[in-house]
Amino acid sequence: MKLIYFFITTFAFAQAENQHTTLWNLFKNVHNKQYNNLQDEQYRFGIFKNNLALINQHNLETDLGLHSYTLKMNQFGDMTHEEFARTMLGGFKMPSDSSTKFVGRPFHPPSNVDIPAAIDWRQKGAVISVIENQQQCGSCWAFTATCALEGQHFLKTGELVRLSAQNLMDCSGKFGNQGCNGGLMDSSFQYIKVNKGIDTEASYPYEAQEGDCRFNRSNVGATDTGFVDLPQGNETALQIAIATVGPISVAIDASQSSFQFYSSGVYDEPNCSTTNIDHSFTLVGYDTYQGKQYYIAKNSWGDTWGNKGYVWMSRNKNNQCGIASTGSYPLV
């Protein structure tokens, strides 16, 4: 009997390992992964299997009604969570120099305005369809700044122009931004105001590293006249701003391992912090799904992450993940 059990266990293990190997080869092909040597690849394969187990466990719990969102394997599947956090998070960074801490105008909600139950600025043409990919660079702050300004520029002029995050990366250092080491959307809006414009993405494409400033005034795609800061932690004001203004730049705590592999559904993470903010993106709408209120957030990790590059963040759950802690938008 023990011998039979041994053979059954060995066979099951071999089947599982074969399945893991098949999935690993697919993962490498889909995400164009290459490794320095066999030892490095075996190490990454081990991480991949651990992440796959985490994803499968979470999704089983979702099927049992324990979560409101699912996870999936993505381009971060061969990274430990510590590596992921070190590489992809930390892009939201407050300036260390008080001279580069800029304060926007206070938000004054319009009076006697009926706020819709749901809104999606993508459907109104105010959001670029391309999902940006910051790659292994802490430049989320630049992409949320350009996304918010793209929306405001469209709503004022009727033109949807893709703007250059690289322009901000290379040229806004004097305003407190630090390239791949992080920055702030407010500092970006201030730079654009003082600089009297930002170049288009077509004229100044993204390179995922900081370089020399090559701003060319003849390629300016949009301008701003300053920015507005939303009241900290006020989700009512945030909803009103999204409904009446357009896409809004925000930052969150994205440090939970569940966020690394988010796939679909309303992201509800009780372990999120409202103060340990480390990642920026743009809210382009809000809605409700199966009784759960959520914000529609456009991320900058490519379209293989999340729901084609988007995540539904929990709304009106005590400022979960700090979603309403740092909201702002440019004035045009």
GROMACS .gro file of C-alpha atoms in nm:
model
  332
    1MET     CA    1   0.000   0.000   0.000
    2LYS     CA    2   0.281   0.242   0.085
    3LEU     CA    3   0.447   0.167  -0.249
    4ILE     CA    4   0.123   0.239  -0.438
    5TYR     CA    5   0.081   0.566  -0.248
    6PHE     CA    6   0.440   0.658  -0.332
    7PHE     CA    7   0.385   0.601  -0.704
    8ILE     CA    8   0.055   0.796  -0.702
    9THR     CA    9   0.219   1.089  -0.523
   10THR     CA   10   0.519   1.080  -0.754
   11PHE     CA   11   0.296   1.072  -1.061
   12ALA     CA   12   0.083   1.364  -0.936
   13PHE     CA   13   0.393   1.568  -0.863
   14ALA     CA   14   0.534   1.497  -1.208
   15GLN     CA   15   0.205   1.597  -1.371
   16ALA     CA   16   0.198   1.923  -1.175
   17GLU     CA   17   0.560   1.996  -1.261
   18ASN     CA   18   0.492   1.931  -1.629
   19GLN     CA   19   0.199   2.171  -1.616
   20HIS     CA   20   0.415   2.433  -1.443
   21THR     CA   21   0.683   2.391  -1.709
   22THR     CA   22   0.428   2.436  -1.987
   23LEU     CA   23   0.289   2.749  -1.825
   24TRP     CA   24   0.641   2.879  -1.763
   25ASN     CA   25   0.735   2.842  -2.129
   26LEU     CA   26   0.416   3.022  -2.232
   27PHE     CA   27   0.491   3.299  -1.981
   28LYS     CA   28   0.841   3.347  -2.121
   29ASN     CA   29   0.714   3.360  -2.477
   30VAL     CA   30   0.424   3.597  -2.411
   31HIS     CA   31   0.634   3.843  -2.208
   32ASN     CA   32   0.958   3.795  -2.403
   33LYS     CA   33   1.155   3.688  -2.094
   34GLN     CA   34   1.522   3.600  -2.122
   35TYR     CA   35   1.764   3.507  -1.844
   36ASN     CA   36   2.139   3.523  -1.801
   37ASN     CA   37   2.193   3.154  -1.734
   38LEU     CA   38   2.018   2.831  -1.635
   39GLN     CA   39   2.066   2.897  -1.263
   40ASP     CA   40   1.897   3.236  -1.293
   41GLU     CA   41   1.611   3.087  -1.491
   42GLN     CA   42   1.555   2.811  -1.235
   43TYR     CA   43   1.542   3.074  -0.961
   44ARG     CA   44   1.285   3.273  -1.157
   45PHE     CA   45   1.087   2.956  -1.230
   46GLY     CA   46   1.061   2.894  -0.856
   47ILE     CA   47   0.928   3.248  -0.801
   48PHE     CA   48   0.682   3.199  -1.087
   49LYS     CA   49   0.542   2.882  -0.926
   50ASN     CA   50   0.501   3.058  -0.591
   51ASN     CA   51   0.318   3.348  -0.755
   52LEU     CA   52   0.100   3.108  -0.953
   53ALA     CA   53   0.002   2.933  -0.630
   54LEU     CA   54  -0.087   3.268  -0.470
   55ILE     CA   55  -0.303   3.362  -0.771
   56ASN     CA   56  -0.481   3.027  -0.781
   57GLN     CA   57  -0.547   3.035  -0.406
   58HIS     CA   58  -0.691   3.386  -0.424
   59ASN     CA   59  -0.915   3.302  -0.720
   60LEU     CA   60  -1.044   2.991  -0.546
   61GLU     CA   61  -1.135   3.211  -0.249
   62THR     CA   62  -1.303   3.454  -0.491
   63ASP     CA   63  -1.513   3.167  -0.627
   64LEU     CA   64  -1.618   3.097  -0.267
   65GLY     CA   65  -1.731   3.459  -0.228
   66LEU     CA   66  -1.441   3.576  -0.010
   67HIS     CA   67  -1.311   3.846  -0.248
   68SER     CA   68  -1.466   4.092  -0.495
   69TYR     CA   69  -1.182   4.074  -0.747
   70THR     CA   70  -0.963   3.823  -0.927
   71LEU     CA   71  -0.590   3.793  -0.990
   72LYS     CA   72  -0.401   3.675  -1.298
   73MET     CA   73  -0.047   3.599  -1.409
   74ASN     CA   74   0.116   3.897  -1.580
   75GLN     CA   75   0.459   4.037  -1.670
   76PHE     CA   76   0.554   4.057  -1.302
   77GLY     CA   77   0.518   3.681  -1.251
   78ASP     CA   78   0.892   3.612  -1.219
   79MET     CA   79   0.947   3.884  -0.957
   80THR     CA   80   0.920   3.848  -0.582
   81HIS     CA   81   0.690   4.102  -0.425
   82GLU     CA   82   0.991   4.275  -0.271
   83GLU     CA   83   1.149   4.310  -0.617
   84PHE     CA   84   0.821   4.431  -0.762
   85ALA     CA   85   0.780   4.696  -0.491
   86ARG     CA   86   1.139   4.811  -0.528
   87THR     CA   87   1.111   4.834  -0.906
   88MET     CA   88   0.756   4.950  -0.977
   89LEU     CA   89   0.650   5.142  -0.664
   90GLY     CA   90   0.786   5.454  -0.499
   91GLY     CA   91   0.713   5.669  -0.804
   92PHE     CA   92   0.496   5.902  -0.598
   93LYS     CA   93   0.745   6.106  -0.398
   94MET     CA   94   0.701   6.434  -0.217
   95PRO     CA   95   0.983   6.686  -0.281
   96SER     CA   96   1.242   6.698  -0.002
   97ASP     CA   97   1.313   7.066  -0.065
   98SER     CA   98   1.045   7.300   0.072
   99SER     CA   99   1.111   7.540  -0.217
  100THR     CA  100   0.968   7.283  -0.459
  101LYS     CA  101   0.653   7.203  -0.262
  102PHE     CA  102   0.379   7.375  -0.459
  103VAL     CA  103   0.027   7.435  -0.334
  104GLY     CA  104  -0.263   7.445  -0.576
  105ARG     CA  105  -0.586   7.637  -0.559
  106PRO     CA  106  -0.851   7.494  -0.325
  107PHE     CA  107  -1.136   7.298  -0.481
  108HIS     CA  108  -1.474   7.471  -0.473
  109PRO     CA  109  -1.750   7.228  -0.576
  110PRO     CA  110  -2.013   7.380  -0.803
  111SER     CA  111  -2.344   7.443  -0.634
  112ASN     CA  112  -2.679   7.304  -0.742
  113VAL     CA  113  -2.526   7.043  -0.973
  114ASP     CA  114  -2.675   6.695  -1.002
  115ILE     CA  115  -2.393   6.441  -0.987
  116PRO     CA  116  -2.455   6.137  -1.208
  117ALA     CA  117  -2.459   5.791  -1.052
  118ALA     CA  118  -2.184   5.689  -1.295
  119ILE     CA  119  -1.950   5.854  -1.543
  120ASP     CA  120  -1.674   5.734  -1.775
  121TRP     CA  121  -1.461   5.997  -1.946
  122ARG     CA  122  -1.331   5.736  -2.191
  123GLN     CA  123  -1.675   5.726  -2.349
  124LYS     CA  124  -1.670   6.105  -2.383
  125GLY     CA  125  -1.338   6.108  -2.570
  126ALA     CA  126  -1.129   6.265  -2.294
  127VAL     CA  127  -0.890   5.974  -2.237
  128ILE     CA  128  -0.613   5.850  -2.468
  129SER     CA  129  -0.685   5.487  -2.559
  130VAL     CA  130  -0.317   5.386  -2.537
  131ILE     CA  131  -0.220   5.228  -2.204
  132GLU     CA  132   0.120   5.369  -2.115
  133ASN     CA  133   0.396   5.141  -1.988
  134GLN     CA  134   0.641   5.307  -1.752
  135GLN     CA  135   0.853   4.988  -1.757
  136GLN     CA  136   1.101   4.945  -1.470
  137CYS     CA  137   1.109   5.317  -1.390
  138GLY     CA  138   0.929   5.509  -1.114
  139SER     CA  139   0.768   5.753  -1.357
  140CYS     CA  140   0.401   5.698  -1.272
  141TRP     CA  141   0.383   6.062  -1.155
  142ALA     CA  142   0.463   6.182  -1.509
  143PHE     CA  143   0.198   5.964  -1.672
  144THR     CA  144  -0.081   6.066  -1.435
  145ALA     CA  145   0.009   6.432  -1.494
  146THR     CA  146  -0.004   6.395  -1.872
  147CYS     CA  147  -0.327   6.193  -1.857
  148ALA     CA  148  -0.504   6.455  -1.646
  149LEU     CA  149  -0.383   6.738  -1.870
  150GLU     CA  150  -0.480   6.547  -2.185
  151GLY     CA  151  -0.833   6.530  -2.047
  152GLN     CA  152  -0.852   6.899  -1.956
  153HIS     CA  153  -0.701   7.005  -2.288
  154PHE     CA  154  -0.959   6.795  -2.474
  155LEU     CA  155  -1.251   6.932  -2.275
  156LYS     CA  156  -1.140   7.288  -2.351
  157THR     CA  157  -1.028   7.256  -2.713
  158GLY     CA  158  -1.190   6.938  -2.846
  159GLU     CA  159  -0.847   6.800  -2.936
  160LEU     CA  160  -0.715   6.484  -2.769
  161VAL     CA  161  -0.336   6.510  -2.779
  162ARG     CA  162  -0.102   6.249  -2.632
  163LEU     CA  163   0.152   6.440  -2.420
  164SER     CA  164   0.515   6.362  -2.337
  165ALA     CA  165   0.591   6.203  -2.001
  166GLN     CA  166   0.957   6.203  -2.106
  167ASN     CA  167   0.949   6.583  -2.130
  168LEU     CA  168   0.855   6.588  -1.761
  169MET     CA  169   1.116   6.324  -1.678
  170ASP     CA  170   1.399   6.520  -1.836
  171CYS     CA  171   1.304   6.881  -1.768
  172SER     CA  172   1.116   6.922  -1.438
  173GLY     CA  173   1.396   6.840  -1.193
  174LYS     CA  174   1.412   7.197  -1.065
  175PHE     CA  175   1.051   7.159  -0.960
  176GLY     CA  176   1.126   6.863  -0.732
  177ASN     CA  177   1.075   6.570  -0.968
  178GLN     CA  178   1.341   6.298  -0.977
  179GLY     CA  179   1.293   6.106  -1.301
  180CYS     CA  180   1.274   5.730  -1.243
  181ASN     CA  181   1.322   5.791  -0.870
  182GLY     CA  182   0.979   5.949  -0.833
  183GLY     CA  183   0.797   6.277  -0.852
  184LEU     CA  184   0.469   6.456  -0.805
  185MET     CA  185   0.189   6.553  -1.041
  186ASP     CA  186   0.154   6.896  -0.877
  187SER     CA  187   0.522   6.968  -0.944
  188SER     CA  188   0.461   6.861  -1.305
  189PHE     CA  189   0.164   7.095  -1.344
  190GLN     CA  190   0.375   7.377  -1.198
  191TYR     CA  191   0.658   7.305  -1.443
  192ILE     CA  192   0.418   7.309  -1.738
  193LYS     CA  193   0.274   7.642  -1.620
  194VAL     CA  194   0.615   7.807  -1.582
  195ASN     CA  195   0.749   7.645  -1.900
  196LYS     CA  196   0.440   7.758  -2.092
  197GLY     CA  197   0.375   7.413  -2.227
  198ILE     CA  198   0.466   7.046  -2.263
  199ASP     CA  199   0.569   6.866  -2.583
  200THR     CA  200   0.369   6.592  -2.750
  201GLU     CA  201   0.455   6.225  -2.707
  202ALA     CA  202   0.511   6.197  -3.083
  203SER     CA  203   0.780   6.467  -3.074
  204TYR     CA  204   0.937   6.358  -2.744
  205PRO     CA  205   0.877   5.982  -2.693
  206TYR     CA  206   0.917   5.790  -2.368
  207GLU     CA  207   1.256   5.627  -2.296
  208ALA     CA  208   1.210   5.488  -1.940
  209GLN     CA  209   1.517   5.674  -1.816
  210GLU     CA  210   1.605   6.032  -1.733
  211GLY     CA  211   1.806   6.225  -1.991
  212ASP     CA  212   1.896   6.575  -2.102
  213CYS     CA  213   1.610   6.818  -2.147
  214ARG     CA  214   1.513   6.843  -2.514
  215PHE     CA  215   1.196   7.050  -2.486
  216ASN     CA  216   1.109   7.220  -2.815
  217ARG     CA  217   0.853   7.497  -2.800
  218SER     CA  218   0.743   7.432  -3.156
  219ASN     CA  219   0.618   7.089  -3.042
  220VAL     CA  220   0.401   7.204  -2.751
  221GLY     CA  221   0.083   6.997  -2.729
  222ALA     CA  222  -0.087   7.160  -2.429
  223THR     CA  223  -0.045   7.419  -2.155
  224ASP     CA  224  -0.185   7.481  -1.809
  225THR     CA  225  -0.228   7.784  -1.585
  226GLY     CA  226  -0.185   7.608  -1.252
  227PHE     CA  227  -0.363   7.332  -1.067
  228VAL     CA  228  -0.626   7.254  -0.803
  229ASP     CA  229  -0.572   7.036  -0.496
  230LEU     CA  230  -0.872   6.839  -0.371
  231PRO     CA  231  -0.940   6.826   0.005
  232GLN     CA  232  -0.743   6.542   0.157
  233GLY     CA  233  -0.938   6.226   0.226
  234ASN     CA  234  -1.271   6.367   0.104
  235GLU     CA  235  -1.429   6.114  -0.131
  236THR     CA  236  -1.739   6.326  -0.182
  237ALA     CA  237  -1.524   6.604  -0.322
  238LEU     CA  238  -1.333   6.350  -0.531
  239GLN     CA  239  -1.653   6.216  -0.686
  240ILE     CA  240  -1.781   6.566  -0.758
  241ALA     CA  241  -1.448   6.658  -0.919
  242ILE     CA  242  -1.449   6.349  -1.142
  243ALA     CA  243  -1.809   6.419  -1.245
  244THR     CA  244  -1.775   6.792  -1.311
  245VAL     CA  245  -1.407   6.843  -1.401
  246GLY     CA  246  -1.280   6.530  -1.577
  247PRO     CA  247  -0.992   6.285  -1.517
  248ILE     CA  248  -0.822   6.339  -1.180
  249SER     CA  249  -0.464   6.258  -1.077
  250VAL     CA  250  -0.441   6.059  -0.753
  251ALA     CA  251  -0.194   5.837  -0.568
  252ILE     CA  252  -0.246   5.525  -0.359
  253ASP     CA  253  -0.084   5.256  -0.147
  254ALA     CA  254  -0.017   4.986  -0.407
  255SER     CA  255   0.214   4.784  -0.184
  256GLN     CA  256  -0.007   4.479  -0.129
  257SER     CA  257   0.087   4.165  -0.323
  258SER     CA  258  -0.272   4.143  -0.449
  259PHE     CA  259  -0.222   4.465  -0.648
  260GLN     CA  260   0.077   4.315  -0.832
  261PHE     CA  261  -0.150   4.058  -0.998
  262TYR     CA  262  -0.488   4.235  -1.005
  263SER     CA  263  -0.706   4.120  -1.294
  264SER     CA  264  -1.072   4.219  -1.266
  265GLY     CA  265  -1.349   4.316  -1.027
  266VAL     CA  266  -1.359   4.576  -0.751
  267TYR     CA  267  -1.023   4.590  -0.575
  268ASP     CA  268  -1.108   4.577  -0.203
  269GLU     CA  269  -0.795   4.545   0.012
  270PRO     CA  270  -0.851   4.602   0.385
  271ASN     CA  271  -0.476   4.598   0.452
  272CYS     CA  272  -0.422   4.910   0.241
  273SER     CA  273  -0.287   5.222   0.410
  274THR     CA  274  -0.437   5.569   0.364
  275THR     CA  275  -0.101   5.737   0.432
  276ASN     CA  276   0.180   5.516   0.294
  277ILE     CA  277   0.129   5.635  -0.062
  278ASP     CA  278   0.367   5.494  -0.326
  279HIS     CA  279   0.204   5.493  -0.671
  280SER     CA  280   0.017   5.741  -0.893
  281PHE     CA  281  -0.249   5.693  -1.159
  282THR     CA  282  -0.555   5.869  -1.301
  283LEU     CA  283  -0.922   5.830  -1.216
  284VAL     CA  284  -1.126   5.854  -1.536
  285GLY     CA  285  -1.470   5.773  -1.395
  286TYR     CA  286  -1.672   5.586  -1.135
  287ASP     CA  287  -1.959   5.338  -1.123
  288THR     CA  288  -2.118   5.059  -0.917
  289TYR     CA  289  -2.097   4.683  -0.977
  290GLN     CA  290  -2.307   4.430  -0.786
  291GLY     CA  291  -2.363   4.684  -0.511
  292LYS     CA  292  -1.993   4.775  -0.481
  293GLN     CA  293  -1.896   5.132  -0.564
  294TYR     CA  294  -1.571   5.183  -0.751
  295TYR     CA  295  -1.346   5.431  -0.931
  296ILE     CA  296  -1.218   5.357  -1.282
  297ALA     CA  297  -0.839   5.403  -1.266
  298LYS     CA  298  -0.604   5.413  -1.564
  299ASN     CA  299  -0.264   5.270  -1.470
  300SER     CA  300   0.072   5.295  -1.650
  301TRP     CA  301   0.193   4.932  -1.639
  302GLY     CA  302   0.089   4.836  -1.992
  303ASP     CA  303  -0.226   4.661  -2.110
  304THR     CA  304  -0.120   4.314  -1.990
  305TRP     CA  305  -0.167   4.427  -1.629
  306GLY     CA  306  -0.511   4.446  -1.471
  307ASN     CA  307  -0.824   4.477  -1.682
  308LYS     CA  308  -0.650   4.585  -2.004
  309GLY     CA  309  -0.448   4.836  -1.805
  310TYR     CA  310  -0.729   4.952  -1.575
  311VAL     CA  311  -0.827   4.876  -1.217
  312TRP     CA  312  -1.156   4.929  -1.036
  313MET     CA  313  -1.065   5.081  -0.698
  314SER     CA  314  -1.308   5.064  -0.404
  315ARG     CA  315  -1.509   5.385  -0.362
  316ASN     CA  316  -1.652   5.524  -0.039
  317LYS     CA  317  -1.473   5.269   0.178
  318ASN     CA  318  -1.306   5.510   0.420
  319ASN     CA  319  -1.054   5.641   0.166
  320GLN     CA  320  -0.923   5.289   0.106
  321CYS     CA  321  -0.561   5.279  -0.014
  322GLY     CA  322  -0.550   5.660   0.020
  323ILE     CA  323  -0.746   5.705  -0.302
  324ALA     CA  324  -0.862   6.055  -0.197
  325SER     CA  325  -0.547   6.161  -0.011
  326THR     CA  326  -0.367   6.346  -0.293
  327GLY     CA  327  -0.615   6.429  -0.569
  328SER     CA  328  -0.539   6.716  -0.807
  329TYR     CA  329  -0.596   6.837  -1.161
  330PRO     CA  330  -0.449   7.104  -1.392
  331LEU     CA  331  -0.620   7.426  -1.494
  332VAL     CA  332  -0.626   7.513  -1.862
   0.00000   0.00000   0.00000
